[in-house]
Coordinates of C-alpha atoms in Angstrom, one line a residue:
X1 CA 42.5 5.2 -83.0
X2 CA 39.6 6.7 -84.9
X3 CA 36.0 7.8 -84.4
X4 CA 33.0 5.7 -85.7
X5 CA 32.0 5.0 -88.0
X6 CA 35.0 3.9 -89.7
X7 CA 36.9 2.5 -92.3
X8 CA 40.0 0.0 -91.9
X9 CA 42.8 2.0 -92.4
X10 CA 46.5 1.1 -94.0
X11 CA 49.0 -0.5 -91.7
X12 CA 50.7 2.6 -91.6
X13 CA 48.8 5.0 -90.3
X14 CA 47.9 2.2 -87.3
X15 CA 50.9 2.7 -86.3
X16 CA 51.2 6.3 -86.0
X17 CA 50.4 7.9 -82.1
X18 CA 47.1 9.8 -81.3
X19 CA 48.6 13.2 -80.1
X20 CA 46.4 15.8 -78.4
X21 CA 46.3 19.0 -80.7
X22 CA 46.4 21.1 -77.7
X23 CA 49.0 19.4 -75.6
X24 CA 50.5 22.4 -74.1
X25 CA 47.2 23.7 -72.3
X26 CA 46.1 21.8 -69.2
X27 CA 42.3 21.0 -68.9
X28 CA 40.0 22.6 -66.5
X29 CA 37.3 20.7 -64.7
X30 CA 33.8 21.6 -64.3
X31 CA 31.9 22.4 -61.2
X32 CA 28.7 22.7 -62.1
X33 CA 27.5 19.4 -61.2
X34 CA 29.4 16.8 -59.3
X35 CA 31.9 14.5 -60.4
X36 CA 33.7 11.5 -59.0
X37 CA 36.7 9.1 -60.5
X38 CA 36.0 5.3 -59.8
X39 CA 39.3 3.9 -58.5
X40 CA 39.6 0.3 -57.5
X41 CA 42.6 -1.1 -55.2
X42 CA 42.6 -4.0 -57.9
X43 CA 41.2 -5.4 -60.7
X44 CA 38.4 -7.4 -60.2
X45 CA 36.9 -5.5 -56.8
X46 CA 33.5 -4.7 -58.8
X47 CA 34.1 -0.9 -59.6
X48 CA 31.7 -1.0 -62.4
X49 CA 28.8 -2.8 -60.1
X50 CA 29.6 0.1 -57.8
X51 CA 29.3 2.4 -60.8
X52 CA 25.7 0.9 -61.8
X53 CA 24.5 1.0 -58.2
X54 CA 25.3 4.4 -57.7
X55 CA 23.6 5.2 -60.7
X56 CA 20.5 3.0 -60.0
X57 CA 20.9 4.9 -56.3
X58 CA 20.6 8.6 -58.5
X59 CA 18.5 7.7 -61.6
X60 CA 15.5 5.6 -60.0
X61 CA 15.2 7.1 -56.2
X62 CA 14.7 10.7 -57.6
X63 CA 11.5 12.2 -57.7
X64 CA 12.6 14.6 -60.0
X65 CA 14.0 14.0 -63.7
X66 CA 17.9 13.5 -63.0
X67 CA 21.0 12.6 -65.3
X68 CA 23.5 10.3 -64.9
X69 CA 26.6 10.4 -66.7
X70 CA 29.2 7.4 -67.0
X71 CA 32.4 7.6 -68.9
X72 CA 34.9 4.4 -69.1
X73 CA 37.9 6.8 -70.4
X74 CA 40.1 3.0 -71.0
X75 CA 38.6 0.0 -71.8
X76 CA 40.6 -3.4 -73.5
X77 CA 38.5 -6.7 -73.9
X78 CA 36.5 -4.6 -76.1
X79 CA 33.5 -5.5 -77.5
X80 CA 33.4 -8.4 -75.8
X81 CA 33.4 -6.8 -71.9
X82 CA 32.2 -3.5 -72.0
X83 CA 31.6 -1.4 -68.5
X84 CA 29.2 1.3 -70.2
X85 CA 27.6 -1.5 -72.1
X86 CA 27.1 -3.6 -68.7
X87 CA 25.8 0.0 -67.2
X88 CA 23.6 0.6 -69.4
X89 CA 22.1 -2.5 -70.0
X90 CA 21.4 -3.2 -65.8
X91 CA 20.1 0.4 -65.5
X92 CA 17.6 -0.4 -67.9
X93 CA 16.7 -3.8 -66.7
X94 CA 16.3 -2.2 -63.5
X95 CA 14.3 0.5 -64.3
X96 CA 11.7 -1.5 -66.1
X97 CA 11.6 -3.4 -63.1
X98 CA 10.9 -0.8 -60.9
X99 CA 8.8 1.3 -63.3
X100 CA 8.0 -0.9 -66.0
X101 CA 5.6 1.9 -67.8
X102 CA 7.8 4.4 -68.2
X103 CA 11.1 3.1 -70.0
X104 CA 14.5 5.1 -68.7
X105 CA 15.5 6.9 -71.6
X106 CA 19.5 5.7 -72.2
X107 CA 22.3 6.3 -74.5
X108 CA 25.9 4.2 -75.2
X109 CA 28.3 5.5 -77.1
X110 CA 31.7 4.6 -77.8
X111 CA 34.3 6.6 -79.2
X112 CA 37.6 5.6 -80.3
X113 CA 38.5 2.0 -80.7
X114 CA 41.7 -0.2 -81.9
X115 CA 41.9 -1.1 -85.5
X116 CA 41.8 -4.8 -84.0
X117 CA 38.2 -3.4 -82.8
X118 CA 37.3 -2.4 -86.2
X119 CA 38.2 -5.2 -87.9
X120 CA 36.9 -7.6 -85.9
X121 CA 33.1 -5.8 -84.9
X122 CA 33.2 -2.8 -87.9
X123 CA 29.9 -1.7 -87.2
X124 CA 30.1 -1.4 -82.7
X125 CA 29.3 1.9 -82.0
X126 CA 26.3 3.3 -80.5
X127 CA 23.4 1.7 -78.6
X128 CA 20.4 3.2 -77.4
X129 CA 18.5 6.3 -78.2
X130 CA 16.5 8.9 -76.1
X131 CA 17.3 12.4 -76.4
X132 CA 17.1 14.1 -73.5
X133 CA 18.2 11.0 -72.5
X134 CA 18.8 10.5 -68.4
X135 CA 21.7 8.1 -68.9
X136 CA 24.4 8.9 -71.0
X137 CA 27.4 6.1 -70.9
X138 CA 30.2 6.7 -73.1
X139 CA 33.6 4.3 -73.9
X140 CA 36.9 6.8 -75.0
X141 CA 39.3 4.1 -75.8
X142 CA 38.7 0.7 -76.5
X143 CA 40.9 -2.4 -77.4
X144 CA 40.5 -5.6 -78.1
X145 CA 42.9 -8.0 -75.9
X146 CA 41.9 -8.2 -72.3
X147 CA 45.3 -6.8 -71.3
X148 CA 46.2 -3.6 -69.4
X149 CA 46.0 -0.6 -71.9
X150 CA 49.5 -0.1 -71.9
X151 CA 50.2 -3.4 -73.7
X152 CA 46.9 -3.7 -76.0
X153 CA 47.9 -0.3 -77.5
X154 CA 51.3 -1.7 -78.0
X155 CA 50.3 -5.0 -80.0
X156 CA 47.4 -3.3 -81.5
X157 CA 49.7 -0.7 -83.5
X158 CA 48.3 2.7 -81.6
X159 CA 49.9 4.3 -78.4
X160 CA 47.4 6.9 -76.5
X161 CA 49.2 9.8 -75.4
X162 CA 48.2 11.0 -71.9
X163 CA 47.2 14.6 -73.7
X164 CA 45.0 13.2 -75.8
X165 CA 43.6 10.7 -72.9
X166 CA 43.4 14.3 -71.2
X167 CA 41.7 15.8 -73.7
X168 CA 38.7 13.7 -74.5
X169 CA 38.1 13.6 -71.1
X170 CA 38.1 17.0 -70.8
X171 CA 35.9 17.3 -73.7
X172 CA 33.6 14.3 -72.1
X173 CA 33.6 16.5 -68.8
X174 CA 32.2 19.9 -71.0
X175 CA 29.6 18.0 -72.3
X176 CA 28.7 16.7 -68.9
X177 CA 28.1 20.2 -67.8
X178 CA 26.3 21.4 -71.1
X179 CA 23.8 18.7 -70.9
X180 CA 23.4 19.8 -67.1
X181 CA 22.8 23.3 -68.3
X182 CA 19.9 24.8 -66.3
X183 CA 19.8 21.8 -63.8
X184 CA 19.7 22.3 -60.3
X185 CA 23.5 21.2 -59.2
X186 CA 21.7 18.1 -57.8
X187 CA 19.9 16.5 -60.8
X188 CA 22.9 15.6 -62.5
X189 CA 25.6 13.5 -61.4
X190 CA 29.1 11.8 -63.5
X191 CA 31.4 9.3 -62.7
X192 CA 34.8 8.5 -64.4
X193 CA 35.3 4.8 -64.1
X194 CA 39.2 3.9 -64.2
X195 CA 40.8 0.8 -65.7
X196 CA 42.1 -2.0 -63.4
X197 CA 44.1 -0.6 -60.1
X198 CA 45.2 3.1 -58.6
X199 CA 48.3 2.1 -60.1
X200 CA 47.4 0.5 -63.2
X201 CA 49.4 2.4 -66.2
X202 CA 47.1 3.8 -69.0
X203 CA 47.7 3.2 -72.4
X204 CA 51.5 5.2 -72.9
X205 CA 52.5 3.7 -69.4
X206 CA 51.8 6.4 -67.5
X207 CA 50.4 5.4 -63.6
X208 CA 46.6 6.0 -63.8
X209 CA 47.0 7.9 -60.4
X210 CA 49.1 10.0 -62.1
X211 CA 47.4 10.1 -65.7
X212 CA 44.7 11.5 -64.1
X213 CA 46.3 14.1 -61.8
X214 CA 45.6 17.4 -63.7
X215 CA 41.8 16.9 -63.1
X216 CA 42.1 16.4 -59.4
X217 CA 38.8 14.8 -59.2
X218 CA 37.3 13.5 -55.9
X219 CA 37.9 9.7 -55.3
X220 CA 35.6 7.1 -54.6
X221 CA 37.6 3.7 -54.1
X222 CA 36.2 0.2 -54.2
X223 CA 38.2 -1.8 -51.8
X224 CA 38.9 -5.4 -51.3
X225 CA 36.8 -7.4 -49.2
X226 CA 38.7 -11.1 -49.8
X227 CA 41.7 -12.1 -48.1
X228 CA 44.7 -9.4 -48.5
X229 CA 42.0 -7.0 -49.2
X230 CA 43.1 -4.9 -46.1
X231 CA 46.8 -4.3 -47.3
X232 CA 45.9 -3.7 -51.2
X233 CA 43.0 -1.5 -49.9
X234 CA 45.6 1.0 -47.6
X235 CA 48.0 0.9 -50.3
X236 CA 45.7 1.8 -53.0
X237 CA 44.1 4.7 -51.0
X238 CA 47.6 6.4 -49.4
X239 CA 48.6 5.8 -53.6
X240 CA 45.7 8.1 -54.1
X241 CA 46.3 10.7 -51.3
X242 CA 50.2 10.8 -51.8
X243 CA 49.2 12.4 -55.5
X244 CA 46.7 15.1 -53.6
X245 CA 43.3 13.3 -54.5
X246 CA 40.3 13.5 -51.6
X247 CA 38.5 10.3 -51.1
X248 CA 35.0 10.6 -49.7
X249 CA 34.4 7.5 -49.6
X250 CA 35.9 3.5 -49.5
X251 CA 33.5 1.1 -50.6
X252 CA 33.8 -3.4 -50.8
X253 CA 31.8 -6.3 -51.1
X254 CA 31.2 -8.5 -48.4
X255 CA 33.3 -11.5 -47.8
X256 CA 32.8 -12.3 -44.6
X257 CA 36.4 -11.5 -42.9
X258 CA 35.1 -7.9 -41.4
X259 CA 38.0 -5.9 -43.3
X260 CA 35.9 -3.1 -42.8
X261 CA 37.1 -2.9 -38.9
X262 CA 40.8 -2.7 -39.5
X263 CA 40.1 0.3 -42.4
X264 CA 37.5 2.0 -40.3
X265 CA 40.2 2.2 -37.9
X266 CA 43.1 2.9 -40.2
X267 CA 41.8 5.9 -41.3
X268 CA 40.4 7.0 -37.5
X269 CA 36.6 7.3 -39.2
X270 CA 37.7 10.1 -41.5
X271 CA 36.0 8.4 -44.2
X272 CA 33.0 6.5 -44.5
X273 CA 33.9 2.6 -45.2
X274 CA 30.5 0.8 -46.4
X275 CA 30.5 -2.7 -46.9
X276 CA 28.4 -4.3 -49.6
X277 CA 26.3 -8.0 -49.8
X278 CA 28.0 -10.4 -51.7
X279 CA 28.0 -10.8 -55.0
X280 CA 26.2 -14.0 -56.6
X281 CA 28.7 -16.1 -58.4
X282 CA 26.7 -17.9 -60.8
X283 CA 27.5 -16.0 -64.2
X284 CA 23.6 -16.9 -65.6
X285 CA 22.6 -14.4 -62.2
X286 CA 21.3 -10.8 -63.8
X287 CA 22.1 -9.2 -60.0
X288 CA 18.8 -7.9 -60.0
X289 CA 18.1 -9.4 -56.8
X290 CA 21.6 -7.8 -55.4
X291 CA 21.0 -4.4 -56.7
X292 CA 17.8 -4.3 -55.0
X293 CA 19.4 -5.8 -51.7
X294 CA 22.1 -3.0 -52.0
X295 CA 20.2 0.1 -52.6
X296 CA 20.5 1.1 -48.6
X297 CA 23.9 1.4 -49.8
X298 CA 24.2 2.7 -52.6
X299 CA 21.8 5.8 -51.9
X300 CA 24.0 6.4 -48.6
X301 CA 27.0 6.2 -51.1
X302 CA 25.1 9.1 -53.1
X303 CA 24.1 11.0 -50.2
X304 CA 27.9 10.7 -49.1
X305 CA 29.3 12.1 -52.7
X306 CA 26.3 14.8 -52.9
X307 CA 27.5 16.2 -49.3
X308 CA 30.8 16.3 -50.3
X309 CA 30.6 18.1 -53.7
X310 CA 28.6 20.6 -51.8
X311 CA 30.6 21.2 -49.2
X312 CA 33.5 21.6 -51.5
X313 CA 31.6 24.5 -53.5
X314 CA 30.4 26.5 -50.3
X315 CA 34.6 25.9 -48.9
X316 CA 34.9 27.2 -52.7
X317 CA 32.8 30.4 -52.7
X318 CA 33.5 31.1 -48.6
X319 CA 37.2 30.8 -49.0
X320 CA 38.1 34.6 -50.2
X321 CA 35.8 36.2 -47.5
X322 CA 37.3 33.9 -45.0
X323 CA 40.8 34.6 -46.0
X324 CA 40.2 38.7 -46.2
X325 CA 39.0 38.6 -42.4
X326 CA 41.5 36.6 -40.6
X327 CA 45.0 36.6 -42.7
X328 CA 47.5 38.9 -42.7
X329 CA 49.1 38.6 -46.6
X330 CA 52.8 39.4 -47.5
X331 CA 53.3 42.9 -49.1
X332 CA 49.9 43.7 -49.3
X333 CA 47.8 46.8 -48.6
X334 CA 45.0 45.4 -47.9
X335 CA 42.4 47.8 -48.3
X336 CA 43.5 48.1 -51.9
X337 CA 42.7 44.4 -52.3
X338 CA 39.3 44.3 -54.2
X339 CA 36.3 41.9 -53.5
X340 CA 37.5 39.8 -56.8
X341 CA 40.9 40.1 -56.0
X342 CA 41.4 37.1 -54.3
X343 CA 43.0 33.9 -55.8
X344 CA 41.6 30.9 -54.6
X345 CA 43.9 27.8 -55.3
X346 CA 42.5 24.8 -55.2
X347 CA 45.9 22.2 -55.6
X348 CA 49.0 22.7 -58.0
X349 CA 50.2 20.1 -60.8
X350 CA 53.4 20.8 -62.0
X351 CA 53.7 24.0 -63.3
X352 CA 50.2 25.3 -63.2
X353 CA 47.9 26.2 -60.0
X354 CA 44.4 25.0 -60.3
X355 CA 42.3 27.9 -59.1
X356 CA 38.7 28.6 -58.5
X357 CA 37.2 30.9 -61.1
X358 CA 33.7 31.4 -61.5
X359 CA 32.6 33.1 -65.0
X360 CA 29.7 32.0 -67.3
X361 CA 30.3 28.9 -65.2
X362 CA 32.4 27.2 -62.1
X363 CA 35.6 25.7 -62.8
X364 CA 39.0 24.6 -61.3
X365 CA 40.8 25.8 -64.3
X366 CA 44.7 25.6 -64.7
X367 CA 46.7 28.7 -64.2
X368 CA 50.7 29.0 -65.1
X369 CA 52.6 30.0 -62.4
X370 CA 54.4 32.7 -64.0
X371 CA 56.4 33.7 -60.6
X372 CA 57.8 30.5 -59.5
X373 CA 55.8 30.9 -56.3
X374 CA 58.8 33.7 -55.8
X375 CA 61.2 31.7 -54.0
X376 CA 62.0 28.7 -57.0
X377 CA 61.0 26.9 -60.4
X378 CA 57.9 24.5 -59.5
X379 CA 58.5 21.2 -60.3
X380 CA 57.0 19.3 -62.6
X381 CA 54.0 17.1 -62.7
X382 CA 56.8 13.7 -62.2
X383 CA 58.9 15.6 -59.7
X384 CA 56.4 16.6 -57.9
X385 CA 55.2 13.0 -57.4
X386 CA 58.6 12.2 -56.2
X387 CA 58.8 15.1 -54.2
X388 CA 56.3 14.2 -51.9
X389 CA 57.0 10.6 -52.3
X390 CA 60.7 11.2 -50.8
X391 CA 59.0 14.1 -47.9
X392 CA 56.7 11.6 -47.2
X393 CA 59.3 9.1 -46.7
X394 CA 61.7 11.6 -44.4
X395 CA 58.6 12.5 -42.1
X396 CA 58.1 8.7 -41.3
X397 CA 61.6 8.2 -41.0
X398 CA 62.4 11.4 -38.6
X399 CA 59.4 13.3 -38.0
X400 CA 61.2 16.5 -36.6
X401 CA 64.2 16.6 -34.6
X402 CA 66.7 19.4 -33.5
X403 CA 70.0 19.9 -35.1
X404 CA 73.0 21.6 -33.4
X405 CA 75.7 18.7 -32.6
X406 CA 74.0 16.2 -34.0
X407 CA 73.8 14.7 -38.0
X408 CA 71.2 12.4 -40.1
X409 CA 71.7 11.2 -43.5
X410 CA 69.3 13.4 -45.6
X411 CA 71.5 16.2 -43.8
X412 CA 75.1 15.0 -44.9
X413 CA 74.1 13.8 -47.6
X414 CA 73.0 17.0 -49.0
X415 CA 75.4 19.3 -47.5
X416 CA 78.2 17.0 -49.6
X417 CA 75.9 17.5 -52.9
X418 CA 75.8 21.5 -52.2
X419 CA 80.0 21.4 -51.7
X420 CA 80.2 19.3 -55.1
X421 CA 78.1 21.6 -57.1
X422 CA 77.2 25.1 -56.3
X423 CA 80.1 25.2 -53.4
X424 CA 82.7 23.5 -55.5
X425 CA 86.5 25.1 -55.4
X426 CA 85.6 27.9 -52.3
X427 CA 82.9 25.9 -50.1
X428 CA 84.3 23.8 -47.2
X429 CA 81.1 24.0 -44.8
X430 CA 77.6 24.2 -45.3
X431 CA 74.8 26.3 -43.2
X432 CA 71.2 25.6 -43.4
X433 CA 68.4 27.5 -43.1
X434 CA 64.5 27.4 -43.0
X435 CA 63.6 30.6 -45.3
X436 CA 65.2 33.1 -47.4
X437 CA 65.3 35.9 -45.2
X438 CA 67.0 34.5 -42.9
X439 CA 69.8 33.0 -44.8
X440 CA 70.8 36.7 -46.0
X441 CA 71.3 37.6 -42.0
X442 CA 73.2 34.4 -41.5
X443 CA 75.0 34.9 -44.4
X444 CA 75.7 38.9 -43.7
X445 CA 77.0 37.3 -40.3
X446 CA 79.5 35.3 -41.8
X447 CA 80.8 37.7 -44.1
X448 CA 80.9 40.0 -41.1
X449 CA 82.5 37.6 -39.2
X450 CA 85.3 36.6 -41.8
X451 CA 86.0 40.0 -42.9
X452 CA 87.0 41.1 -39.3
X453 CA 88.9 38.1 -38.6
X454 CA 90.9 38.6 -41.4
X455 CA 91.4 42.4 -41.4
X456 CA 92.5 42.0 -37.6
X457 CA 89.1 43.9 -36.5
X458 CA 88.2 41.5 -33.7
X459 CA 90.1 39.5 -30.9
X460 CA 89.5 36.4 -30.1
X461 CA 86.7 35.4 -28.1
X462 CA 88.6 34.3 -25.0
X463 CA 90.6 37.5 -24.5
X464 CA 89.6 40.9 -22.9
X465 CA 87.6 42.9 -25.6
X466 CA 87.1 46.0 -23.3
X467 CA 89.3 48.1 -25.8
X468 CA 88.3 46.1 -28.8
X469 CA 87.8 48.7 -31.8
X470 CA 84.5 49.5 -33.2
X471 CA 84.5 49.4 -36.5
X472 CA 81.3 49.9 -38.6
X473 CA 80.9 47.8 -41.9
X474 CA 79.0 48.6 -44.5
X475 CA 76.6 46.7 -47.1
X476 CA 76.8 47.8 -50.5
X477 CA 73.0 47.1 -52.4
X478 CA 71.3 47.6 -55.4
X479 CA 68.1 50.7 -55.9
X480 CA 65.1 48.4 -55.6
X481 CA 66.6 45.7 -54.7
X482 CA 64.6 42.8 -51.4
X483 CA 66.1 40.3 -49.9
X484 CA 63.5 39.7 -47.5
X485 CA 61.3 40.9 -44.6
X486 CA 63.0 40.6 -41.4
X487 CA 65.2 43.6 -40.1
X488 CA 68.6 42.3 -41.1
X489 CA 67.6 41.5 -44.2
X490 CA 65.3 44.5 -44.7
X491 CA 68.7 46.7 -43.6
X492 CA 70.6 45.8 -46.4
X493 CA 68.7 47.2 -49.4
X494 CA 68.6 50.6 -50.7
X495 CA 65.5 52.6 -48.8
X496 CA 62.5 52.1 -50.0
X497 CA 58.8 51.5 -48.9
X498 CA 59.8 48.5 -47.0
X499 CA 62.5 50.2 -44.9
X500 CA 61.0 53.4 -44.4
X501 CA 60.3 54.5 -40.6
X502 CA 56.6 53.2 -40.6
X503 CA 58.6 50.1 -41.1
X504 CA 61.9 50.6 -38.9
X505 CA 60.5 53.2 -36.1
X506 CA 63.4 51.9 -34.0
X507 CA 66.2 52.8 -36.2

């Protein structure tokens, strides 16, 4: 793909991949304004009329100048069905319907396309003028076959990597918050429209939910209001919370079959399910009539996503204070634990934390996790999918249940793994534990254990042991070596700060 304007390029070099020149550094996502992804449990479920209303909701109810930003990251069917083109067109029929003397100042702007594009519509770029203008609507990627992305980047001769999806996001996303510069937090609102389902791949294959991941951004997901609707709506948002994203809100159109009553009470009124009119069928219908008889709903949908974001900045900024007053951390003196010292970690993807850091600007900014959390490697951004895929999956199945004398598959099954691999050629049994610490005193116990047996130390259990010997063992450890903080474990390690008698006053 290539930016406008363009020229048609050999065969060739269509077929080479758009890489991201920065592939190896995560993006970080702005916080100065909000930001919400557009997710849809399926394609067809009106995400981009949601998108339009929301921005009718922001741009034409505000009594002070606002900006709206829309960005349609993945779009195929391209030029003929284009979301930022149908946004910016109905916000400006709109407007001039509302306030027909003073025009909304708009701009379109698309910037990669397919050769296919090219050669077909060589001069489809821009639309619109305005600067400052309040709506800015942007296409990233845009084919021409009204396939998924996945399979019009394949026939079209370009394949998207997800780093360079990534990155002109992330670039889309700066500019969002440069435009917004000097704006109250209020006046300036983005969305990130997605392309087909939660699960819909993106043009290398890659899962949308998962494409999208590093950003983290809060959800807004249009739901299905027809027949099924229920089912592909629950799948589509425990998709979305499985992968760690918040959804603030769950939004469908109207079809008469109330699925709004079994979601309200699938997710126990934790979040706010609003139901839409129906949508006129007839294609010649502008839906200026609709958006008018949905505004109720679309301003409580703005209200809903305005609360949210600031809620999320004051958790944000209140977090370290919080945290300094009532936790007690791990190997810490606290009073040497400065006002900025605090991390605040917002999720994790793969091997990065996102954490909270507030310079020039806000921003949940990727940070690599240079200690393994201490105990073990991270996994990656896939394993870490699966990983709470397959936890989620055990919870269901057993929720938690006690162990001595009895057995459950995940058990044996991995006790069998551990005595073919690490345990291989001296294991015959293994022992679980829940932590670190105290798999060193178990594991001290043993050796205890099995070293008297075999030495003659100790008689067995079921004779008299008035006259057994007392023998003391001994554990030799490394200077400056840890193995954990409870006594045990803490008494077999060369003295140090941690085993001193502030620590030990009973030894």
């Amino acid at each position: 793909m290539f930016r406008f304007p363009s020229v048609l390029l050999s065969r060739r070099l269509h077929r080479r991949e758009l890489s991201s020149s920065t592939t190896s550094h995560p993006p970080s996502l702005p916080l100065s304004h909000p930001i919400y992804l557009i997710w849809g449990s399926n394609t067809g479920v009106g995400k981009t009329l949601v998108s339009a209303g929301i921005a009718a909701a922001f741009l034409l109810s505000s009594p002070t100048p606002s900006q709206f930003h829309y960005l349609k990251p993945l779009q195929t069917g391209f030029p003929s069905d284009s979301d930022s083109r149908f946004v910016f067109n109905k916000l400006r029929q709109l407007s001039l319907i509302r306030n027909p003397h003073i025009p909304l100042s708009a701009s379109h702007r698309v910037i990669n396309v397919s050769p296919a594009v090219t050669a077909s519509n060589p001069l489809a770029g821009e639309e619109g003028v305005g600067p400052p203008p309040e709506l800015l609507c942007k296409t990233l990627y845009a084919w021409e076959e009204a396939v998924s992305p996945h399979l019009a980047a394949e026939r079209e001769g370009l394949v998207v990597k997800d780093s360079a999806v990534l990155e002109t996001l992330g670039e889309c996303l700066e500019d969002v918050a440069e435009c917004g510069a000097g704006k109250e937090r209020s006046e300036v609102l983005c969305v990130v429209e997605t392309a087909g389902g939660v699960a819909s791949p993106g043009p290398s294959g890659s899962l949308q939910c998962d494409l999208y991941r590093p950003f983290r951004i809060p959800a807004v997901l249009v739901g299905d209001g027809r027949l099924g609707g229920i089912s592909g709506t629950i799948s589509a948002y425990e998709s979305l919370k499985l992968r760690g994203y918040d959804v603030v809100a769950v939004v469908f159109e109207d079809h008469g079959l109330l699925n709004e009553g079994p979601l309200m009470s699938y997710m126990r009124n934790k979040v706010p399910v609003l139901v839409l009119p129906p949508i006129p069928k007839d294609p010649l219908n502008d839906l200026m009539e609709w958006f008018e008889s949905s505004h109720y709903i679309f301003s409580n949908l703005k209200e809903i996503m305005l609360s949210a974001y600031f809620e999320r900045i004051k958790k944000l900024h209140d977090m370290p204070r919080e945290a300094r007053d009532i936790i007690w951390w791990p190997f810490t003196q606290h009073k040497l634990v400065p006002d900025g010292g605090v991390t605040v970690i917002d999720s994790r993807c793969g091997e990065n934390f996102s954490i909270f850091k507030v310079q020039k600007t806000e921003v949940i900014a990727p940070q690599f996790d240079a200690c393994a959390s201490w105990w073990t490697q991270g996994p990656d951004a896939i394993m870490q999918t699966e990983l709470a895929r397959e936890m989620g999956y055990a919870a269901a199945r057993f929720g938690h249940v006690m162990f001595p004398e009895n057995v459950h598959e995940p058990a044996l099954n991995c006790a069998e793994l551990l005595l073919q691999g690490v345990g291989k050629g001296w294991a015959s049994r293994t022992y679980f534990s829940d932590n670190g610490s105290t798999a060193i005193e178990i594991a001290l116990k043993m050796a205890f254990r099995k070293f008297s047996v075999d030495h003659g130390l100790i008689v067995h259990c079921h004779e008299d042991t008035t006259n057994e010997r007392s023998t003391e063992l001994m554990v030799l450890a490394l200077q400056r070596s840890y193995h954990g903080d409870t006594l045990g474990a803490m008494e077999a390690q060369a003295p140090s700060s941690y085993t001193g008698f502030l620590q030990q006053p009973w030894f």
